[in-house]
Coordinates of C-alpha atoms and ligand atoms in Angstrom, one line a residue:
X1 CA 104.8 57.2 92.3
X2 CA 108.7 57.4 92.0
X3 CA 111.4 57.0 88.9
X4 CA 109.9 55.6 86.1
X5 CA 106.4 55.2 87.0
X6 CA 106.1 59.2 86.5
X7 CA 105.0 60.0 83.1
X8 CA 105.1 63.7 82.8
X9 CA 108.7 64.3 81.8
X10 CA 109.7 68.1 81.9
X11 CA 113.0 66.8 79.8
X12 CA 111.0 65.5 76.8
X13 CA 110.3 67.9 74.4
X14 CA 108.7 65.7 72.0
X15 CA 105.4 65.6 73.7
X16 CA 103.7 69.5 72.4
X17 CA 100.5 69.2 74.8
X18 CA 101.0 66.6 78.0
X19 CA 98.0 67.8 79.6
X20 CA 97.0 63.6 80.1
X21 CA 100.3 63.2 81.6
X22 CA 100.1 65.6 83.9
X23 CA 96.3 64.7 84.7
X24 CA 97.6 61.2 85.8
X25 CA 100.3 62.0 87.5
X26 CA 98.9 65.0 89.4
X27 CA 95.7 62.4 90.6
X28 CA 98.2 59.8 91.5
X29 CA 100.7 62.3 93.4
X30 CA 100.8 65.8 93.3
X31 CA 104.8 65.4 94.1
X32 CA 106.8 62.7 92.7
X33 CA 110.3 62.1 92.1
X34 CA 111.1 61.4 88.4
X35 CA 113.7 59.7 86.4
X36 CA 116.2 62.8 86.3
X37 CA 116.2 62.7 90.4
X38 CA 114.8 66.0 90.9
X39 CA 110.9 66.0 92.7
X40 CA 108.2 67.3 90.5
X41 CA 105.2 69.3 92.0
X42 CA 102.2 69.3 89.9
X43 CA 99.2 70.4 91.9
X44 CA 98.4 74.1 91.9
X45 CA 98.8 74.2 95.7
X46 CA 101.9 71.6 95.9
X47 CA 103.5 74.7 93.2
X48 CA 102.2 77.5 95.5
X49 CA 103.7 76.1 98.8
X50 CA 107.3 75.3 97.3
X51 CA 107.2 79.1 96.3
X52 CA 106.1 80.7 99.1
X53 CA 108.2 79.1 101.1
X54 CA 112.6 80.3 100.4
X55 CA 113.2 78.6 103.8
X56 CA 112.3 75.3 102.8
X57 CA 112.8 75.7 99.2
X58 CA 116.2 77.8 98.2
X59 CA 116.7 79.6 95.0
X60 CA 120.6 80.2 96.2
X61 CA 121.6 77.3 93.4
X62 CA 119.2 79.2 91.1
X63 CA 115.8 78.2 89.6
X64 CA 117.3 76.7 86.5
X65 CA 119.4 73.5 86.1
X66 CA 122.3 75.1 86.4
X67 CA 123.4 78.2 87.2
X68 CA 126.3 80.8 86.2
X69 CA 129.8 80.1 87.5
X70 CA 130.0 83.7 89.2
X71 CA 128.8 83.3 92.9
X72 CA 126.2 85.8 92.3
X73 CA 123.6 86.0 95.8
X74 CA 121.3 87.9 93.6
X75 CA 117.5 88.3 92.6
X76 CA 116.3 85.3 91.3
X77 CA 120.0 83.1 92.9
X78 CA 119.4 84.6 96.4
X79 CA 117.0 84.3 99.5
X80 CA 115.4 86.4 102.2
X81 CA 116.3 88.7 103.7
X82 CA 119.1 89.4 101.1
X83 CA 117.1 88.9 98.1
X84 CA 113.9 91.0 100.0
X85 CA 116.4 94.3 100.0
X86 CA 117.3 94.0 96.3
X87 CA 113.5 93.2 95.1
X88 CA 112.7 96.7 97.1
X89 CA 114.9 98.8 95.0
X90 CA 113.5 97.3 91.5
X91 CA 109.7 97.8 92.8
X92 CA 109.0 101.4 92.8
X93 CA 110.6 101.1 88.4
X94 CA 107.5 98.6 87.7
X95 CA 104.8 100.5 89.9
X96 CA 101.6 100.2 87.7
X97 CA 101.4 104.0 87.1
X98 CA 104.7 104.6 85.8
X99 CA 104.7 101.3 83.8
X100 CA 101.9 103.2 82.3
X101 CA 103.0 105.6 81.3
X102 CA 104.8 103.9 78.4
X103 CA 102.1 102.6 76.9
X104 CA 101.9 104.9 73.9
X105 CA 106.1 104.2 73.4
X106 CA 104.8 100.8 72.7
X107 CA 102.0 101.4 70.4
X108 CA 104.5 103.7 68.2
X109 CA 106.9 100.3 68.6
X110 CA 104.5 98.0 67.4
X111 CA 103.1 100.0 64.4
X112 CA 106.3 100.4 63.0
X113 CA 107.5 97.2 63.0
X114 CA 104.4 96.2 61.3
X115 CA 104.8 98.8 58.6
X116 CA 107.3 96.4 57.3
X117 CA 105.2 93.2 57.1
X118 CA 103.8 92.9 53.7
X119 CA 101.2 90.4 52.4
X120 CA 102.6 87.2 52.5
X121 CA 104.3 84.9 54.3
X122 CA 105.4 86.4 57.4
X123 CA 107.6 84.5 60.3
X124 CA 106.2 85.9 63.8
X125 CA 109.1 85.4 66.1
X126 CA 111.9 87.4 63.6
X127 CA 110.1 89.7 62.1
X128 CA 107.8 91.1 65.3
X129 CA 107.3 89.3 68.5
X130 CA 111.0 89.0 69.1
X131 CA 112.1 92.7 67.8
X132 CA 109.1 94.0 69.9
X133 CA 109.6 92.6 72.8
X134 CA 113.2 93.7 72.4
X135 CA 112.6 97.2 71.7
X136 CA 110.3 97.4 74.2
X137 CA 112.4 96.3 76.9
X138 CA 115.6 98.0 75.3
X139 CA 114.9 101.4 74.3
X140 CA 111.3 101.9 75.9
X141 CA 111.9 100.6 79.8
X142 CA 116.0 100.9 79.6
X143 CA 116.1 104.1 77.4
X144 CA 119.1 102.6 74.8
X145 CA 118.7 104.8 71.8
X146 CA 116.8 102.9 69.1
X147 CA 119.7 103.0 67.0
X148 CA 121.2 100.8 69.3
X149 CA 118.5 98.0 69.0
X150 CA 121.2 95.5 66.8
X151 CA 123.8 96.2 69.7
X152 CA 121.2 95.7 72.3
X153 CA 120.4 92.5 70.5
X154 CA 123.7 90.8 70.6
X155 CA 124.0 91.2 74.1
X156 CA 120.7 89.9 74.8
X157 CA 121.5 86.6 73.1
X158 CA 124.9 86.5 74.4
X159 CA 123.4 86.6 78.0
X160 CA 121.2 83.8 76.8
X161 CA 124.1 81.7 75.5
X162 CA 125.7 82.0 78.7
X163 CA 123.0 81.0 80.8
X164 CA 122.2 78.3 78.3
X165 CA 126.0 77.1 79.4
X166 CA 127.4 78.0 75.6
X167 CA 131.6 77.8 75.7
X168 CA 132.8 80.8 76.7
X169 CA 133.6 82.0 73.4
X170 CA 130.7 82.4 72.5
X171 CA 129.5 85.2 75.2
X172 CA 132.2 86.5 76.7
X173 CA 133.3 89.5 75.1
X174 CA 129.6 90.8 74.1
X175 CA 128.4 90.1 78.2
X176 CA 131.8 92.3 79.0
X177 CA 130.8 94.8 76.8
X178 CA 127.6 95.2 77.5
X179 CA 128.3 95.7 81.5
X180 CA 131.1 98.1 80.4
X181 CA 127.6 99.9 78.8
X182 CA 125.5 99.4 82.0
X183 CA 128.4 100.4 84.3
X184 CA 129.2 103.6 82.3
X185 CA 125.2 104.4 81.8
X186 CA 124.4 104.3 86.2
X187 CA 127.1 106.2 86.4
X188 CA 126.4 109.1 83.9
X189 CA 123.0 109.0 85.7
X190 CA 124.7 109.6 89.4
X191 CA 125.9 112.9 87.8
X192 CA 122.9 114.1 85.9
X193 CA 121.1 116.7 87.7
X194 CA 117.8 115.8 85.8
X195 CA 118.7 111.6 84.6
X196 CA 115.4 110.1 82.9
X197 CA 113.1 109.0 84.8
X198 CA 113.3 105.4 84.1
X199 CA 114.3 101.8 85.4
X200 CA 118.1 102.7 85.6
X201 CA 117.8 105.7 87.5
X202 CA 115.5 104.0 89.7
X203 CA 118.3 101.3 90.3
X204 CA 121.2 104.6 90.7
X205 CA 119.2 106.4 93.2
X206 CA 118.7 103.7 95.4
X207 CA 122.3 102.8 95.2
X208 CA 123.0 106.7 96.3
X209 CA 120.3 106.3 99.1
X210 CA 120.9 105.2 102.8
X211 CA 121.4 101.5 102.1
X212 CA 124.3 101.8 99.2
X213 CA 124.1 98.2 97.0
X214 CA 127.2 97.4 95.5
X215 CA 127.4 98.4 91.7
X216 CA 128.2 94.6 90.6
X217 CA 125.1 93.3 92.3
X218 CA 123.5 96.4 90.3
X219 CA 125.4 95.3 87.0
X220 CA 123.8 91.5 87.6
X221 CA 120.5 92.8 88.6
X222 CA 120.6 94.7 84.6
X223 CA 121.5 90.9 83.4
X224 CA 118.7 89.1 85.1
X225 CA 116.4 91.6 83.7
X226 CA 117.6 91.3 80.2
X227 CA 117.6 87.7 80.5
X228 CA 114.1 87.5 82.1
X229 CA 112.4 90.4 80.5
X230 CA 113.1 89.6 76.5
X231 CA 112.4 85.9 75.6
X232 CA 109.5 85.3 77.7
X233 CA 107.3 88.1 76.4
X234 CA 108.6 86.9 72.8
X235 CA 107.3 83.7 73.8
X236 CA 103.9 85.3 75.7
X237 CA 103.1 86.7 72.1
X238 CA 103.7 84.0 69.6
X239 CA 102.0 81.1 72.2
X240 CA 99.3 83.3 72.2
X241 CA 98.9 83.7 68.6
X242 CA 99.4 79.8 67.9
X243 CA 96.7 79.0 71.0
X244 CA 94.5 81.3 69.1
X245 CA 94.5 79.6 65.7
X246 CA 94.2 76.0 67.4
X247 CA 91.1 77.6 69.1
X248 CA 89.0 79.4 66.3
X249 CA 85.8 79.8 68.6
X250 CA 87.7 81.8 70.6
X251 CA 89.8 83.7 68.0
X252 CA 86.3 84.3 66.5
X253 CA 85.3 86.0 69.9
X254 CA 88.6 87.8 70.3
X255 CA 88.3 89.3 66.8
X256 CA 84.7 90.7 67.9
X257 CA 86.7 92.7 70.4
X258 CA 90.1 93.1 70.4
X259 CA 91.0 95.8 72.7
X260 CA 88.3 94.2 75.7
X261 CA 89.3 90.9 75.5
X262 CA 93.0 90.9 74.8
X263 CA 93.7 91.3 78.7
X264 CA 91.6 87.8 79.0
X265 CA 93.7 86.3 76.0
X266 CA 97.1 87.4 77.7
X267 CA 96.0 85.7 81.3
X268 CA 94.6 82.4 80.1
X269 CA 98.1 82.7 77.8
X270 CA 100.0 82.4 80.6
X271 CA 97.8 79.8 82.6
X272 CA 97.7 77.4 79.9
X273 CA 100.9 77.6 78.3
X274 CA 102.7 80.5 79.6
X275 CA 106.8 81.2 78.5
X276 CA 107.8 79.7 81.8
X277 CA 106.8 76.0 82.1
X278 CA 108.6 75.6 85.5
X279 CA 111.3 77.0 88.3
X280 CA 114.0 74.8 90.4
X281 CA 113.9 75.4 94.7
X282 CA 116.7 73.1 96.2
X283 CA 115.4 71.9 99.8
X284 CA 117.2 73.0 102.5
X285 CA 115.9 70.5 105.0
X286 CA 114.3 67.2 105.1
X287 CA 110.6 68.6 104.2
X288 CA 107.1 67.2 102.8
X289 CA 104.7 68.3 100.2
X290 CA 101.4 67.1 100.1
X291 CA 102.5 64.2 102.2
X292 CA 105.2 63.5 99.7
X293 CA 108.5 63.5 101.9
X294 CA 111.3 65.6 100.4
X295 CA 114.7 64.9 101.5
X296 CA 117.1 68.0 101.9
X297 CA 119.2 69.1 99.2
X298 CA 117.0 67.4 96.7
X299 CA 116.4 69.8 94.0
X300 CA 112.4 70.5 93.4
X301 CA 110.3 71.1 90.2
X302 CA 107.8 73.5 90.6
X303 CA 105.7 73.0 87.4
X304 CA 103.9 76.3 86.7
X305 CA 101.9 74.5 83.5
X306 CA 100.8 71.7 85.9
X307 CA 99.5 74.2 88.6
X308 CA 97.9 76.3 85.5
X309 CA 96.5 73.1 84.4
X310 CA 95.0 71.8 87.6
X311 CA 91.3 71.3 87.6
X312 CA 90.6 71.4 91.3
X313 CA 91.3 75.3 90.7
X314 CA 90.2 76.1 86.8
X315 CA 87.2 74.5 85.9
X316 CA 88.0 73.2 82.7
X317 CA 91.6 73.1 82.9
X318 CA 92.4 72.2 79.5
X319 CA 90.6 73.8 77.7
X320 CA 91.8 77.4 76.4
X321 CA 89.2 79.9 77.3
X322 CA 90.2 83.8 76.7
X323 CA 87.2 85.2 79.1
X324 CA 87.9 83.6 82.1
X325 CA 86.8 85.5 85.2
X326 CA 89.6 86.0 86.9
X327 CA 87.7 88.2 89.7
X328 CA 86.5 84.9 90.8
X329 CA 89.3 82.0 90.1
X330 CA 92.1 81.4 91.2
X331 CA 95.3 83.9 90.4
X332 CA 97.4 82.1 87.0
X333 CA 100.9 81.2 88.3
X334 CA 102.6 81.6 84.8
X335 CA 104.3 84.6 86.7
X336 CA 105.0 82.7 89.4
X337 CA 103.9 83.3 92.9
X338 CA 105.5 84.0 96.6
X339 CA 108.6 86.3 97.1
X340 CA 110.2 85.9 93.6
X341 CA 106.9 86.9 91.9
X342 CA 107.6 88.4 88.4
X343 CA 108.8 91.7 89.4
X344 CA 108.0 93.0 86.4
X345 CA 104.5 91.5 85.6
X346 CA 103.1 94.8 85.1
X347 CA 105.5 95.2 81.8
X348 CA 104.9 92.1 80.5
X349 CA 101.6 92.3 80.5
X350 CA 101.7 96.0 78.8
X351 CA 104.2 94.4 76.1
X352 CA 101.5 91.2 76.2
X353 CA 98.6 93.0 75.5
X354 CA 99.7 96.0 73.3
X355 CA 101.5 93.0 71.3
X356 CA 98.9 91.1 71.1
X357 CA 96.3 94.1 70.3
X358 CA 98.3 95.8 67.5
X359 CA 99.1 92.5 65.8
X360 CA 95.7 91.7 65.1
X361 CA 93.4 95.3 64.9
X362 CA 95.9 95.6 61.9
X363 CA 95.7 91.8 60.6
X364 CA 92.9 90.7 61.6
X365 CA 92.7 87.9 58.7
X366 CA 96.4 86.9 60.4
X367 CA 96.5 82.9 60.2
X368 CA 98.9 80.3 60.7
X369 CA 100.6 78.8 57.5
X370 CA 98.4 75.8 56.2
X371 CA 100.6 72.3 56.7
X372 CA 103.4 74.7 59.3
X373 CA 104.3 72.5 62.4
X374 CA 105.9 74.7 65.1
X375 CA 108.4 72.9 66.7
X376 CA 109.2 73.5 70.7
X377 CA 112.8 74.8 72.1
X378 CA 114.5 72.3 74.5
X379 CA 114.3 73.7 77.9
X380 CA 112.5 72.5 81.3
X381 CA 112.3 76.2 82.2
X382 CA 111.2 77.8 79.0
X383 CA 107.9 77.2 76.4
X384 CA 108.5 78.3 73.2
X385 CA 109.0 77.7 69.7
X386 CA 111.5 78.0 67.1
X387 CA 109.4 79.6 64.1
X388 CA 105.9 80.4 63.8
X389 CA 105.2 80.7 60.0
X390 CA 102.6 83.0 59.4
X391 CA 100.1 84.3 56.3
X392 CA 99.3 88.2 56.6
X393 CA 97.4 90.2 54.5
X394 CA 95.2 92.5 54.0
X395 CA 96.6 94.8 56.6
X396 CA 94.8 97.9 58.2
X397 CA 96.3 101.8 58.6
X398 CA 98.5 102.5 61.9
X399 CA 96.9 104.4 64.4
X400 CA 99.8 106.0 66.1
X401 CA 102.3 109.2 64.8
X402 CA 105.1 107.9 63.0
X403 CA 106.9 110.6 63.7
X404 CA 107.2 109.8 67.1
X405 CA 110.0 108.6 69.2
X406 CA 110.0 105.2 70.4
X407 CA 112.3 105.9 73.7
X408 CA 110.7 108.0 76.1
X409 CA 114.0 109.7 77.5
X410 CA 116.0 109.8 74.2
X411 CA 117.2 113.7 74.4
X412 CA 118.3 113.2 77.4
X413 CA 120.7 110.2 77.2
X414 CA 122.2 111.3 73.8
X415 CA 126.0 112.0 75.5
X416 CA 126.3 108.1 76.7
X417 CA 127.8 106.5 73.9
X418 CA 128.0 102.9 73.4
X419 CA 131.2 101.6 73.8
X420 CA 132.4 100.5 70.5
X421 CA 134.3 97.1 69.3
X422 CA 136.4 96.8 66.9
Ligands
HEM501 C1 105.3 87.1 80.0 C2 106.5 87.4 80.4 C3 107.1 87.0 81.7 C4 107.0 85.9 82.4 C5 106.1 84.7 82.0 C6 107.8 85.9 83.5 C7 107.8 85.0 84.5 C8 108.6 85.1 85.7 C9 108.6 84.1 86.7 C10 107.9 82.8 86.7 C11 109.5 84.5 87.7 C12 109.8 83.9 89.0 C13 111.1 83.2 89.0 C14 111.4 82.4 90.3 O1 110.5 82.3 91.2 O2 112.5 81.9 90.5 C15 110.0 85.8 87.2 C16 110.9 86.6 87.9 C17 111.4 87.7 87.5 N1 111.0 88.4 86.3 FE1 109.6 87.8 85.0 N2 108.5 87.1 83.5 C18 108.1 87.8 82.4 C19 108.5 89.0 82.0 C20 109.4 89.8 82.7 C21 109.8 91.2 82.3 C22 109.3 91.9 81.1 C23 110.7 91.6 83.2 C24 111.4 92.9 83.3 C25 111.3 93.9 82.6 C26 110.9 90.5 84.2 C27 111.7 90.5 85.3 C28 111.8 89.6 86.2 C29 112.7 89.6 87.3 C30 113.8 90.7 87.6 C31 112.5 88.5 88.1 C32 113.2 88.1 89.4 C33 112.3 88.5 90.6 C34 112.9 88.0 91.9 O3 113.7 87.1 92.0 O4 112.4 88.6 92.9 N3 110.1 89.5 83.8 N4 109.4 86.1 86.0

């Protein structure tokens, strides 16, 4: 199977469900080499071994097409052992218990933002999944005041822009200003005798620690994390929603319990169509996978939805079932798997399922607009849509204190201004 015999094509966007194309493909060859050049691995092993394997398969060009023009040997563009010493300092910020603890932050998030849905027609990624996933990430895990959030918001999609490889013009001054932010923030925290307890700190403490890391490598770290942490659990919600309505036995049995089953609807979210559809390795050496040979410096395709989607490890592979056992089954690679594993799974799977959860204990009757189409964004990497029109009504009372504050550590960051532009 080689060039144009491959029909799974990453690069068409036209095709909303190629689960028959990937069937074929995956049965004739698990690894192929399409039409763009790059090799395509579709089994759920042929995925897992180009992962777990950085010495044979190199994120140092980056795990997208292309990749910024800083030479950044960080996180997600670097390797073992550089890469294992800057994963250590962002683990103990994501540790289950402490991720935890911001549950209720969430909740108050959430409620609000549904407070301002009225009955009607409601557009899911602008008017909740994106501003939650946002807020959550922003003011909840970062500790930006909430007034902040439009600020926050702007640098977020100029950080997207850029790594979409948007003219300069169109990032430049927002990514500048919001490192000038980041920079100022770590080091306000160096100073604090008591700085919130939260992801920053984490990353300021380490840097004061035995093994100092520089402060740019810090700074990029921040704009990884922005980058990775904001569209995809956008995207984790609203597929989620849209698999639910094309699947009304199962929204039927996610309705009959929300809060037990929403952890099942998250997982089999992410299997089945999760926000990332694929990551780029670049061989270093002439290698194989499942007998397919690989020469070296051939960039590689490691297609998460076609491991998700692989029957030889989830019976019933295409189907969309939200109680799954996953005690027994395979683990879901929509986070990826091997040394680059989501480092922050344990957040997206809080935002994920206290999304998901709020959404629909207060609209339960929530339903996708008769005759709406959603349409896909272009991207190998990404799965998502533009727009996902919605009907709401009948909505339900909140169930948290709206009184609360939605950032955990507000009181204590309050002297860190953002820097302003004029
Ligand atoms: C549902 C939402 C999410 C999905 C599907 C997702 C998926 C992924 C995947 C597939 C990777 C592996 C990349 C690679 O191997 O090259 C990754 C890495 C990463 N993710 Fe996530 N992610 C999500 C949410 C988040 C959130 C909320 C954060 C932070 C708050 C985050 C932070 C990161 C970071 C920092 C890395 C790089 C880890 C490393 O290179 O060691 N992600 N993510």
């Amino acid at each position: 199977l080689d060039g144009e015999d491959v029909r799974y094509d990453p690069m068409d966007y036209a095709v909303p469900n190629p689960w028959t194309e990937l069937a074929a493909d995956r049965q004739a060859c698990p690894v192929a080499r399409n039409r763009h050049g790059f090799y395509q691995a579709l089994s759920y092993d042929a995925v897992s071994e180009v992962l777990r394997h950085p010495e044979r398969f190199s994120s140092r060009s980056g795990n997208n097409l292309a990749r910024p023009g800083k030479n950044t040997d960080v996180l997600i563009y670097a390797d073992p052992p550089v890469h294992s010493r800057q994963r250590r300092l962002m683990i103990p910020a994501f540790a289950p218990a402490r991720v935890n603890r911001l549950e209720p932050y969430a909740r108050k998030v959430a409620d609000d933002l549904l407070d301002g849905v009225s009955d009607g027609a409601f557009e899911l990624i602008e008017q909740y999944s994106n501003p939650f996933a946002m807020t959550t990430m922003g003011c909840v895990l970062l500790s930006i005041p909430i007034e902040q959030r439009p600020t926050f918001r702007r640098w977020t999609l100029a950080i997207e822009a850029e790594t979409a490889g948007a003219p300069a013009e169109a990032w430049e001054a927002d990514v500048a200003e919001c490192e000038e932010y980041f920079r100022r923030e770590l080091r306000a925290r160096a100073e604090m005798d008591d700085p919130p307890d939260d992801l920053m700190t984490v990353l300021v403490r380490s840097q004061l620690e035995n093994q100092p890391i520089e402060e740019d490598a810090v700074l990029f770290m921040l704009r990884i994390l922005l980058s990775a942490g904001n569209g995809t659990t956008t995207d984790l919600i609203t597929n989620a929603v849209w698999l639910l309505d094309q699947h009304p036995g199962q929204k039927r049995r996610f309705l009959s319990d929300v809060p037990g089953m929403v952890g099942g609807l998250v997982d089999e979210t992410l299997r089945y169509d999760g926000p990332i559809r694929g990551i780029f390795r670049t061989a270093t050496r002439d290698t194989a996978v499942a007998g397919c040979p690989i020469p070296a410096g051939s960039r590689v395709y490691a297609s998460l939805m076609g491991g998700g989607h692989d029957e030889t490890a989830f019976e019933g592979a295409d189907d969309f079932i939200i109680d799954r056992d996953w005690n027994t089954i395979p683990p879901q690679l929509g986070f990826g798997t091997g040394p680059h594993q989501c480092v922050g799974l344990n957040f997206a799977r809080l935002v994920g399922r206290v999304g998901l959860e709020t959404l629909y204990s207060r609209l339960p009757n929530l339903r996708v607009r008769p005759g709406f189409q959603p349409v896909h964004r272009h991207s190998p990497i990404r799965r998502g849509f533009h727009a996902l029109e919605l009907i709401a009504d009948a909505k339900q009372p909140r169930t948290t204190d709206p009184s609360m504050a939605v950032t955990p550590h507000e009181y204590k960051i309050a002297k860190v201004a953002v820097p302003g532009r004029r």
